[in-house]
CSV table of C-alpha atoms in Angstrom, one decimal:
chain,number,residue,atom,x,y,z
A,1,MET,CA,98.1,92.5,151.2
A,2,ASN,CA,94.3,92.8,150.9
A,3,LEU,CA,93.2,93.3,147.4
A,4,SER,CA,89.8,93.5,147.6
A,5,LYS,CA,90.5,96.4,150.3
A,6,ILE,CA,92.6,98.2,147.8
A,7,CYS,CA,90.2,97.9,145.0
A,8,SER,CA,87.3,99.1,147.4
A,9,SER,CA,88.9,101.9,148.3
A,10,SER,CA,90.3,102.8,144.9
A,11,LEU,CA,86.3,102.3,144.2
A,12,THR,CA,85.1,104.8,146.7
A,13,ALA,CA,87.6,107.3,145.8
A,14,LEU,CA,86.5,107.0,142.0
A,15,PHE,CA,83.2,107.4,143.2
A,16,PHE,CA,84.0,110.6,144.9
A,17,LEU,CA,85.6,112.0,142.1
A,18,SER,CA,83.1,111.1,139.5
A,19,PHE,CA,80.5,113.1,141.8
A,20,THR,CA,82.3,115.7,142.1
A,21,MET,CA,83.3,116.1,138.5
A,22,PHE,CA,79.7,115.6,137.8
A,23,PHE,CA,78.4,118.3,140.0
A,24,ILE,CA,80.9,120.9,138.6
A,25,SER,CA,80.0,120.1,135.2
A,26,CYS,CA,76.2,120.4,135.8
A,27,GLY,CA,77.0,123.9,136.8
A,28,SER,CA,79.0,125.0,133.7
A,29,ASP,CA,77.3,122.9,131.0
A,30,GLU,CA,74.9,124.7,129.1
A,31,SER,CA,73.2,121.4,127.9
A,32,GLY,CA,72.7,120.3,131.9
A,33,VAL,CA,74.3,116.8,131.0
A,34,ALA,CA,77.4,115.9,132.7
A,35,PRO,CA,80.2,114.7,130.3
A,36,CYS,CA,81.2,110.9,130.9
A,37,ILE,CA,84.5,110.5,132.7
A,38,GLY,CA,84.6,106.6,132.1
A,39,THR,CA,83.9,103.9,134.6
A,40,GLU,CA,86.4,101.0,135.3
A,41,TRP,CA,85.4,97.6,133.3
A,42,TYR,CA,87.4,94.4,133.9
A,43,ARG,CA,88.3,91.6,131.4
A,44,ASP,CA,86.2,88.5,131.8
A,45,ALA,CA,88.0,85.9,130.0
A,46,ASP,CA,85.9,83.0,130.9
A,47,ASN,CA,82.6,84.6,130.8
A,48,ASP,CA,81.3,84.0,134.6
A,49,GLY,CA,80.6,87.7,135.3
A,50,LEU,CA,83.7,88.1,137.3
A,51,GLY,CA,86.6,90.2,136.0
A,52,ASP,CA,90.1,89.8,136.0
A,53,PRO,CA,91.6,92.7,138.2
A,54,ARG,CA,95.1,92.9,135.9
A,55,VAL,CA,93.4,93.7,132.9
A,56,PHE,CA,91.0,96.8,132.7
A,57,MET,CA,90.0,99.8,130.9
A,58,LEU,CA,87.9,102.7,131.1
A,59,ALA,CA,84.8,103.3,129.1
A,60,CYS,CA,81.5,104.8,129.6
A,61,GLU,CA,79.5,101.9,128.5
A,62,GLN,CA,80.3,98.3,129.5
A,63,PRO,CA,82.8,96.9,126.4
A,64,ASP,CA,81.7,93.3,125.4
A,65,GLY,CA,83.6,90.9,127.4
A,66,TYR,CA,84.2,93.3,130.3
A,67,VAL,CA,82.3,93.3,133.7
A,68,ALA,CA,82.4,95.7,136.8
A,69,ASN,CA,83.4,92.9,139.1
A,70,TYR,CA,87.1,92.7,139.6
A,71,ASP,CA,87.5,89.5,141.7
A,72,ASP,CA,87.9,86.6,139.7
A,73,THR,CA,90.9,84.5,140.9
A,74,ASP,CA,90.7,82.0,138.1
A,75,ASP,CA,91.3,84.7,135.6
A,76,SER,CA,94.1,86.5,137.6
A,77,GLY,CA,95.6,83.1,138.5
A,78,SER,CA,98.8,81.9,137.3
A,79,ASN,CA,97.1,79.4,135.0
A,80,SER,CA,94.6,82.1,133.5
A,81,SER,CA,94.9,82.8,129.8
A,82,THR,CA,93.3,85.2,127.7
A,83,ASN,CA,93.0,85.5,123.8
A,84,LEU,CA,96.3,87.6,123.6
A,85,GLU,CA,98.3,85.1,125.7
A,86,ALA,CA,96.8,81.9,123.6
A,87,VAL,CA,98.2,83.8,120.7
A,88,PHE,CA,101.1,85.7,121.6
A,89,GLU,CA,102.4,84.3,124.9
A,90,ASP,CA,104.3,86.6,126.7
A,91,ARG,CA,105.2,88.7,123.7
A,92,ILE,CA,102.4,91.1,123.8
A,93,ARG,CA,101.0,91.8,127.6
A,94,LEU,CA,98.2,94.3,128.4
A,95,ASP,CA,99.7,94.8,132.0
A,96,ARG,CA,103.6,95.3,130.9
A,97,LEU,CA,103.3,97.4,127.7
A,98,GLU,CA,106.8,98.0,125.8
A,99,ASN,CA,107.7,101.9,126.2
A,100,TYR,CA,106.7,103.6,122.7
A,101,ALA,CA,105.5,106.9,124.3
A,102,GLY,CA,108.5,107.8,126.3
A,103,GLN,CA,111.4,107.3,124.1
A,104,ALA,CA,114.4,109.8,124.4
A,105,VAL,CA,115.0,112.0,121.3
A,106,PRO,CA,117.9,114.2,121.3
A,107,PRO,CA,117.3,117.9,121.7
A,108,TYR,CA,118.8,118.6,118.5
A,109,ILE,CA,115.9,116.9,116.5
A,110,ASN,CA,113.1,119.0,116.2
A,111,GLN,CA,111.2,117.9,113.1
A,112,ASP,CA,108.1,115.9,114.1
A,113,ASN,CA,105.1,115.2,111.5
A,114,THR,CA,103.0,113.3,114.6
A,115,ASP,CA,100.3,116.1,114.4
A,116,ASP,CA,97.0,115.1,116.2
A,117,ASN,CA,97.9,111.1,116.5
A,118,PRO,CA,100.4,111.3,119.6
A,119,ILE,CA,102.1,107.8,120.2
A,120,THR,CA,100.7,105.9,123.2
A,121,ASN,CA,102.1,102.5,124.6
A,122,ALA,CA,98.5,101.0,123.9
A,123,GLY,CA,98.1,102.2,120.1
A,124,ALA,CA,101.5,101.2,119.0
A,125,THR,CA,101.2,97.8,120.5
A,126,LEU,CA,98.0,97.3,118.6
A,127,GLY,CA,99.9,99.0,115.4
A,128,ARG,CA,102.5,96.5,116.1
A,129,VAL,CA,100.2,93.3,115.8
A,130,LEU,CA,98.6,94.9,112.7
A,131,PHE,CA,101.9,95.8,111.3
A,132,TYR,CA,103.1,92.1,111.6
A,133,ASP,CA,99.9,90.2,110.8
A,134,THR,CA,99.6,88.3,107.5
A,135,ASN,CA,95.7,88.3,107.8
A,136,LEU,CA,95.9,91.8,106.6
A,137,SER,CA,96.3,90.1,103.0
A,138,VAL,CA,93.6,88.6,100.9
A,139,ASP,CA,95.7,85.3,101.3
A,140,ASN,CA,97.4,85.5,104.4
A,141,SER,CA,100.9,85.8,102.9
A,142,VAL,CA,101.9,89.0,103.3
A,143,SER,CA,102.2,91.6,105.9
A,144,CYS,CA,103.4,95.4,106.2
A,145,ALA,CA,106.6,93.6,107.8
A,146,SER,CA,107.3,91.5,104.3
A,147,CYS,CA,108.3,94.6,102.6
A,148,HIS,CA,109.6,96.6,105.5
A,149,LYS,CA,111.9,94.3,107.6
A,150,GLN,CA,113.4,95.1,111.0
A,151,SER,CA,116.7,93.3,109.7
A,152,PHE,CA,116.8,96.3,106.9
A,153,ALA,CA,115.9,98.9,108.8
A,154,PHE,CA,112.3,98.7,107.9
A,155,GLY,CA,113.1,98.4,104.2
A,156,ASP,CA,113.4,95.6,101.7
A,157,ASP,CA,116.6,93.6,100.5
A,158,ALA,CA,114.6,93.1,97.3
A,159,GLN,CA,114.4,95.7,94.3
A,160,LEU,CA,110.9,95.1,94.2
A,161,SER,CA,108.9,93.5,97.1
A,162,GLU,CA,106.5,90.9,96.3
A,163,GLY,CA,102.8,91.2,97.0
A,164,VAL,CA,99.9,88.6,96.8
A,165,ASN,CA,99.5,89.7,92.8
A,166,GLY,CA,103.1,90.5,91.6
A,167,ALA,CA,105.9,92.9,92.5
A,168,THR,CA,105.5,96.5,93.9
A,169,GLY,CA,105.7,99.3,91.4
A,170,ARG,CA,108.8,100.8,93.3
A,171,HIS,CA,111.4,99.7,95.8
A,172,SER,CA,109.9,99.9,99.6
A,173,MET,CA,111.3,102.6,101.2
A,174,ARG,CA,112.9,102.2,104.5
A,175,LEU,CA,110.6,103.5,107.3
A,176,VAL,CA,113.0,104.3,110.2
A,177,ASN,CA,112.7,107.8,111.7
A,178,ALA,CA,109.6,108.5,109.4
A,179,ARG,CA,108.4,110.6,112.6
A,180,PHE,CA,111.1,112.9,112.3
A,181,ALA,CA,110.7,114.6,108.9
A,182,GLU,CA,109.2,117.9,108.1
A,183,GLU,CA,107.7,116.6,104.7
A,184,VAL,CA,104.1,115.1,106.0
A,185,ARG,CA,103.2,113.6,102.9
A,186,PHE,CA,104.2,110.1,101.9
A,187,PHE,CA,105.1,107.4,99.5
A,188,TRP,CA,107.8,108.5,96.9
A,189,ASP,CA,105.5,110.5,94.8
A,190,GLU,CA,103.7,111.8,97.7
A,191,ARG,CA,100.3,110.8,97.1
A,192,ALA,CA,99.2,110.3,100.8
A,193,ALA,CA,98.8,113.4,102.4
A,194,THR,CA,99.7,111.9,106.0
A,195,LEU,CA,101.2,108.9,107.3
A,196,GLU,CA,97.8,107.6,108.7
A,197,GLU,CA,96.6,107.7,105.3
A,198,GLN,CA,99.4,105.9,103.8
A,199,THR,CA,99.3,103.0,106.1
A,200,THR,CA,96.2,101.3,104.6
A,201,MET,CA,96.7,102.1,101.2
A,202,PRO,CA,99.3,99.0,100.5
A,203,ILE,CA,96.4,96.9,101.9
A,204,GLN,CA,94.0,98.2,99.3
A,205,ASP,CA,96.3,97.6,96.3
A,206,HIS,CA,95.7,94.9,94.3
A,207,ALA,CA,99.1,93.7,94.0
A,208,GLU,CA,100.5,94.0,97.0
A,209,MET,CA,97.9,93.1,99.9
A,210,GLY,CA,94.7,92.5,97.6
A,211,PHE,CA,91.7,94.1,99.3
A,212,SER,CA,91.3,96.7,96.4
A,213,GLY,CA,87.8,96.2,96.2
A,214,GLN,CA,88.2,96.4,92.1
A,215,ASN,CA,88.1,93.6,89.6
A,216,GLY,CA,86.8,91.0,92.0
A,217,ASP,CA,89.0,91.8,95.0
A,218,PRO,CA,87.2,91.9,98.6
A,219,ASP,CA,87.4,95.5,100.0
A,220,ILE,CA,88.3,97.0,103.0
A,221,ASN,CA,85.2,96.1,104.9
A,222,ASP,CA,85.8,92.6,103.8
A,223,LEU,CA,89.3,92.7,105.9
A,224,ILE,CA,87.6,94.6,108.8
A,225,ALA,CA,84.9,91.5,109.1
A,226,LYS,CA,87.9,89.1,108.8
A,227,LEU,CA,89.9,90.9,111.8
A,228,GLU,CA,86.6,91.1,113.7
A,229,ALA,CA,86.4,87.2,113.6
A,230,LEU,CA,90.0,87.1,115.7
A,231,GLU,CA,89.4,87.2,119.0
A,232,TYR,CA,92.6,89.1,119.9
A,233,TYR,CA,91.4,92.0,117.9
A,234,GLN,CA,88.6,92.2,119.8
A,235,GLU,CA,90.6,92.5,123.1
A,236,LEU,CA,93.3,94.7,121.6
A,237,PHE,CA,90.8,97.3,119.8
A,238,ALA,CA,88.6,97.3,123.3
A,239,PHE,CA,92.0,98.0,125.2
A,240,VAL,CA,93.2,100.9,123.2
A,241,TYR,CA,89.6,102.6,122.3
A,242,GLY,CA,87.2,101.5,124.8
A,243,ASP,CA,85.2,99.3,122.7
A,244,ALA,CA,86.1,96.3,120.2
A,245,ALA,CA,84.8,98.2,116.9
A,246,ILE,CA,87.3,97.9,114.0
A,247,THR,CA,87.2,100.8,111.4
A,248,GLU,CA,90.1,101.7,109.2
A,249,GLY,CA,90.3,104.8,110.8
A,250,ARG,CA,91.3,103.3,114.2
A,251,MET,CA,93.7,100.7,112.2
A,252,GLN,CA,95.4,103.9,110.6
A,253,LEU,CA,96.0,105.7,113.9
A,254,ALA,CA,97.6,102.7,115.4
A,255,LEU,CA,99.9,101.7,112.3
A,256,ALA,CA,101.0,104.9,112.3
A,257,GLN,CA,101.9,105.2,116.1
A,258,PHE,CA,103.9,102.1,115.6
A,259,ILE,CA,105.6,103.2,112.7
A,260,ARG,CA,106.6,106.6,114.1
A,261,SER,CA,107.9,105.0,117.1
A,262,ILE,CA,110.5,103.3,114.9
A,263,GLN,CA,113.7,105.5,115.7
A,264,SER,CA,117.3,105.5,115.7
A,265,PHE,CA,119.4,108.0,117.4
A,266,ASP,CA,122.3,105.8,118.8
A,267,SER,CA,125.0,106.2,115.9
A,268,ARG,CA,128.2,107.4,115.7
A,269,TYR,CA,127.0,110.6,114.4
A,270,ASP,CA,124.8,111.3,117.4
A,271,ALA,CA,127.7,110.4,119.7
A,272,GLY,CA,129.7,112.9,118.3
A,273,PHE,CA,127.3,115.7,118.0
A,274,ALA,CA,126.5,115.1,121.9
A,275,GLN,CA,130.3,115.6,122.5
A,276,VAL,CA,130.6,119.0,120.7
A,277,ASN,CA,126.8,120.2,119.9
A,278,ASN,CA,128.1,121.9,116.8
A,279,PRO,CA,127.2,119.9,113.5
A,280,ASN,CA,130.0,121.7,111.7
A,281,ALA,CA,132.7,121.1,114.1
A,282,ASN,CA,135.0,118.1,113.9
A,283,PHE,CA,133.7,115.2,115.8
A,284,PRO,CA,136.1,113.8,118.2
A,285,ASN,CA,135.1,110.3,117.8
A,286,PHE,CA,135.2,110.7,113.8
A,287,SER,CA,138.1,109.6,111.7
A,288,GLN,CA,139.7,112.2,109.4
A,289,ALA,CA,138.0,110.7,106.5
A,290,GLU,CA,134.6,110.9,108.3
A,291,ASN,CA,135.3,114.7,109.3
A,292,ARG,CA,136.2,115.3,105.8
A,293,GLY,CA,133.0,113.6,104.6
A,294,LYS,CA,130.9,115.8,107.1
A,295,ALA,CA,132.5,118.9,105.9
A,296,LEU,CA,131.9,118.0,102.2
A,297,TYR,CA,128.3,117.2,103.0
A,298,MET,CA,127.5,120.5,105.1
A,299,ARG,CA,129.0,122.8,102.5
A,300,ALA,CA,127.6,124.3,99.4
A,301,PRO,CA,129.9,123.9,96.4
A,302,GLN,CA,131.6,127.1,95.0
A,303,LEU,CA,130.8,127.1,91.0
A,304,ASP,CA,132.0,129.1,88.2
A,305,GLN,CA,130.2,130.9,85.9
A,306,ASN,CA,129.5,127.3,83.9
A,307,GLY,CA,128.1,125.9,87.0
A,308,GLN,CA,131.1,123.8,87.4
A,309,ARG,CA,132.3,123.2,90.7
A,310,ILE,CA,135.6,124.7,91.9
A,311,GLY,CA,135.2,124.5,95.5
A,312,GLY,CA,133.7,123.9,98.7
A,313,GLY,CA,131.5,121.2,99.2
A,314,ALA,CA,129.0,118.6,97.8
A,315,GLY,CA,125.8,120.5,99.1
A,316,CYS,CA,124.2,117.1,100.4
A,317,GLN,CA,122.4,119.5,102.9
A,318,GLY,CA,120.7,121.5,100.9
A,319,CYS,CA,118.1,118.6,100.6
A,320,HIS,CA,119.1,116.1,103.1
A,321,ARG,CA,119.0,118.3,106.3
A,322,ALA,CA,121.0,117.3,109.1
A,323,PRO,CA,120.8,116.2,111.8
A,324,ALA,CA,117.3,114.7,111.0
A,325,PHE,CA,118.7,113.8,107.4
A,326,ASP,CA,115.3,114.3,106.3
A,327,ILE,CA,113.9,115.6,102.6
A,328,ALA,CA,113.3,119.0,102.3
A,329,PRO,CA,109.5,119.4,101.6
A,330,ASN,CA,110.3,121.5,98.7
A,331,SER,CA,112.8,119.2,96.8
A,332,ARG,CA,111.8,118.0,93.4
A,333,ASN,CA,113.3,115.3,91.1
A,334,ASN,CA,116.6,114.0,91.9
A,335,GLY,CA,117.3,112.9,88.2
A,336,VAL,CA,116.9,109.2,88.8
A,337,VAL,CA,113.7,108.9,86.4
A,338,ALA,CA,113.8,105.4,85.1
A,339,THR,CA,110.9,103.2,86.1
A,340,ALA,CA,111.6,100.1,87.9
A,341,GLY,CA,109.9,97.7,85.8
A,342,ASP,CA,110.8,99.3,82.4
A,343,ALA,CA,113.9,101.5,82.4
A,344,THR,CA,112.6,103.0,79.1
A,345,VAL,CA,109.5,104.6,80.6
A,346,LEU,CA,110.3,107.9,82.5
A,347,ASP,CA,108.9,108.1,86.3
A,348,LEU,CA,109.0,112.1,87.0
A,349,THR,CA,106.8,112.0,90.0
A,350,VAL,CA,109.3,111.1,92.5
A,351,THR,CA,110.3,113.9,94.8
A,352,ARG,CA,110.3,112.4,98.3
A,353,SER,CA,113.0,110.2,99.8
A,354,PRO,CA,113.7,108.1,103.2
A,355,THR,CA,115.9,109.6,105.8
A,356,LEU,CA,119.6,108.9,105.0
A,357,ARG,CA,120.0,107.5,108.5
A,358,ASP,CA,120.9,103.7,108.6
A,359,LEU,CA,121.5,103.4,105.0
A,360,VAL,CA,123.6,100.6,106.5
A,361,ASP,CA,123.6,98.1,109.0
A,362,PRO,CA,126.0,98.0,111.9
A,363,ASP,CA,128.4,95.7,109.9
A,364,GLY,CA,128.3,98.2,107.2
A,365,ALA,CA,126.3,96.3,104.7
A,366,MET,CA,123.6,97.9,102.6
A,367,ASN,CA,120.3,97.7,103.7
A,368,GLY,CA,118.6,96.9,100.3
A,369,GLN,CA,118.9,98.7,97.2
A,370,LEU,CA,118.7,102.7,96.8
A,371,MET,CA,116.4,105.1,95.3
A,372,HIS,CA,112.8,104.4,94.4
A,373,ASN,CA,113.5,102.1,91.5
A,374,GLY,CA,116.4,100.2,93.4
A,375,PHE,CA,118.8,100.8,90.6
A,376,PHE,CA,121.9,101.6,92.9
A,377,GLY,CA,123.5,98.9,95.2
A,378,THR,CA,126.1,101.0,96.7
A,379,LEU,CA,126.6,104.4,98.2
A,380,GLU,CA,129.2,104.9,95.4
A,381,GLN,CA,127.0,104.7,92.6
A,382,VAL,CA,124.8,107.2,94.6
A,383,ILE,CA,127.5,109.6,94.8
A,384,ASP,CA,128.6,109.2,91.2
A,385,HIS,CA,125.1,109.8,90.3
A,386,TYR,CA,124.8,113.5,92.1
A,387,ASN,CA,128.5,114.2,91.1
A,388,ALA,CA,127.5,114.4,87.2
A,389,ILE,CA,123.6,114.7,86.6
A,390,ASN,CA,123.0,114.4,82.9
A,391,ALA,CA,119.6,116.0,82.3
A,392,THR,CA,118.6,116.0,78.6
A,393,PRO,CA,116.9,119.5,77.7
A,394,GLY,CA,113.1,119.0,77.6
A,395,GLN,CA,113.5,115.4,79.1
A,396,ASN,CA,113.1,116.3,82.9
A,397,ASN,CA,111.0,119.3,83.4
A,398,ASN,CA,110.8,118.2,87.2
A,399,LEU,CA,114.3,118.4,88.3
A,400,ASP,CA,115.2,120.2,91.6
A,401,PRO,CA,116.7,123.4,90.8
A,402,ARG,CA,119.6,122.9,93.1
A,403,LEU,CA,120.6,119.8,90.8
A,404,ARG,CA,120.6,122.4,87.8
A,405,PRO,CA,122.8,125.3,89.2
A,406,ARG,CA,122.6,128.4,86.8
A,407,GLY,CA,120.4,127.1,84.4
A,408,THR,CA,122.7,124.0,83.2
A,409,ASN,CA,121.6,120.7,82.5
A,410,GLY,CA,122.6,119.1,85.7
A,411,GLN,CA,125.3,119.9,88.2
A,412,GLN,CA,128.9,118.7,87.7
A,413,LEU,CA,130.6,118.6,91.2
A,414,GLN,CA,133.9,116.9,89.9
A,415,LEU,CA,134.5,115.5,92.9
A,416,SER,CA,137.8,113.5,93.5
A,417,ASP,CA,137.9,110.0,94.2
A,418,GLN,CA,139.3,111.0,97.8
A,419,GLU,CA,136.4,113.3,98.2
A,420,LYS,CA,133.7,110.3,96.7
A,421,SER,CA,135.4,107.9,99.5
A,422,ASP,CA,135.3,110.5,102.5
A,423,LEU,CA,131.5,111.3,101.7
A,424,VAL,CA,131.1,107.4,102.0
A,425,ALA,CA,132.7,107.0,105.1
A,426,PHE,CA,130.5,110.0,106.6
A,427,LEU,CA,127.3,108.3,105.4
A,428,LYS,CA,128.2,105.1,107.1
A,429,THR,CA,128.4,106.8,110.7
A,430,LEU,CA,124.4,107.6,110.5
A,431,SER,CA,123.5,104.4,111.4
A,432,GLY,CA,122.7,103.0,114.8
A,433,THR,CA,122.3,99.4,116.2
A,434,ASP,CA,119.0,99.3,118.4
A,435,VAL,CA,116.6,99.7,115.7
A,436,TYR,CA,117.5,96.0,114.4
A,437,THR,CA,117.2,94.2,117.3
A,438,ASN,CA,114.8,96.0,119.7
A,439,VAL,CA,112.0,93.4,120.6
A,440,LYS,CA,109.6,96.3,120.7
A,441,TRP,CA,109.6,96.7,117.1
A,442,SER,CA,109.6,93.0,116.5
A,443,ASP,CA,107.5,90.4,115.1
A,444,PRO,CA,104.9,89.2,118.0
A,445,PHE,CA,103.7,86.6,116.2
């Protein structure tokens, strides 16, 4: 195969297409200026003016480290080395990106908070590097993955995560299936308007990653200067965005793409749903206890005039909606109001939660503690909480109305031991296996 002839033919075709688009654009653009459609530039790893035909990008202007020539046999040979190869070896390759953009999603999953930042293989690859890079903390000791670990469905096994200057204020929320939620705001108290905004807030927190810009801390511009000095980021940002400029906005886009790519739909629940295509029908792959637990989860409780349950289900579906098991956007406080650091201090602003998928790992072990304060270590404790909520009048004015039926101080489901056990059995069916080991979500360093 003659590579030079192929490339020459490709460039000839590209020139013809460019000329045609230029002619059409000039005829329709009121300004008389044809829009740029991009030129192919090739990575020049050894600065000899000759580019690697394997590593190229489209850009309107020549990016740093790239040239128009594509015939460098040294760069393209088996002994060639780029900045990425020196750092990541074979774990990150721009000519063989992992599949982030084309992952299959079940047809019954219709929540998606992606908005105007669609997942791309290139963008999520950059996000993966940023997510695992300890250079994003002031002392190179902490990364996003330090608090959101793949082995725990991207949550933490510690009650509070350790940052560069102490512990986090709340338990680290699991990130699996963060994309598949109607609620677009993030953090337990929803203080981030979007996932994009959320991604750099821990970086700019004094306790967590330290680039706060306050009380002597360096700020986000210091972090950007730090990353600009790392050659692999020059290559990655140029590959994704067409030039090597690093900005907070570009970091946010890439990190959000990677986080949204982390998905889990290979659970026994998904296998059962696929067989019957009806969330309320018995799943043939479930045990009797699991099907009973599913029915309890899906059905609303029947209440007497005092708000006491006399039949029906547990009503979990009202807030944690199958089949995504995301939190309903209008949900308020769930009655867990103690602050992690001091149980005597109330925390009434928590209104969000992660998905209920992957609460446990494939072996049934908990993926860390539960609730914003990490006070619950078992699913049984969670069910006990919802079974009998004791809300002192006037103490919690933000309790979700669904947990205060008919004006009571808190719901009293009066679940039997068997019903509690059935609910636990069902919740364990929501965990998959792939998210814990898939290399595309793993540490590339």
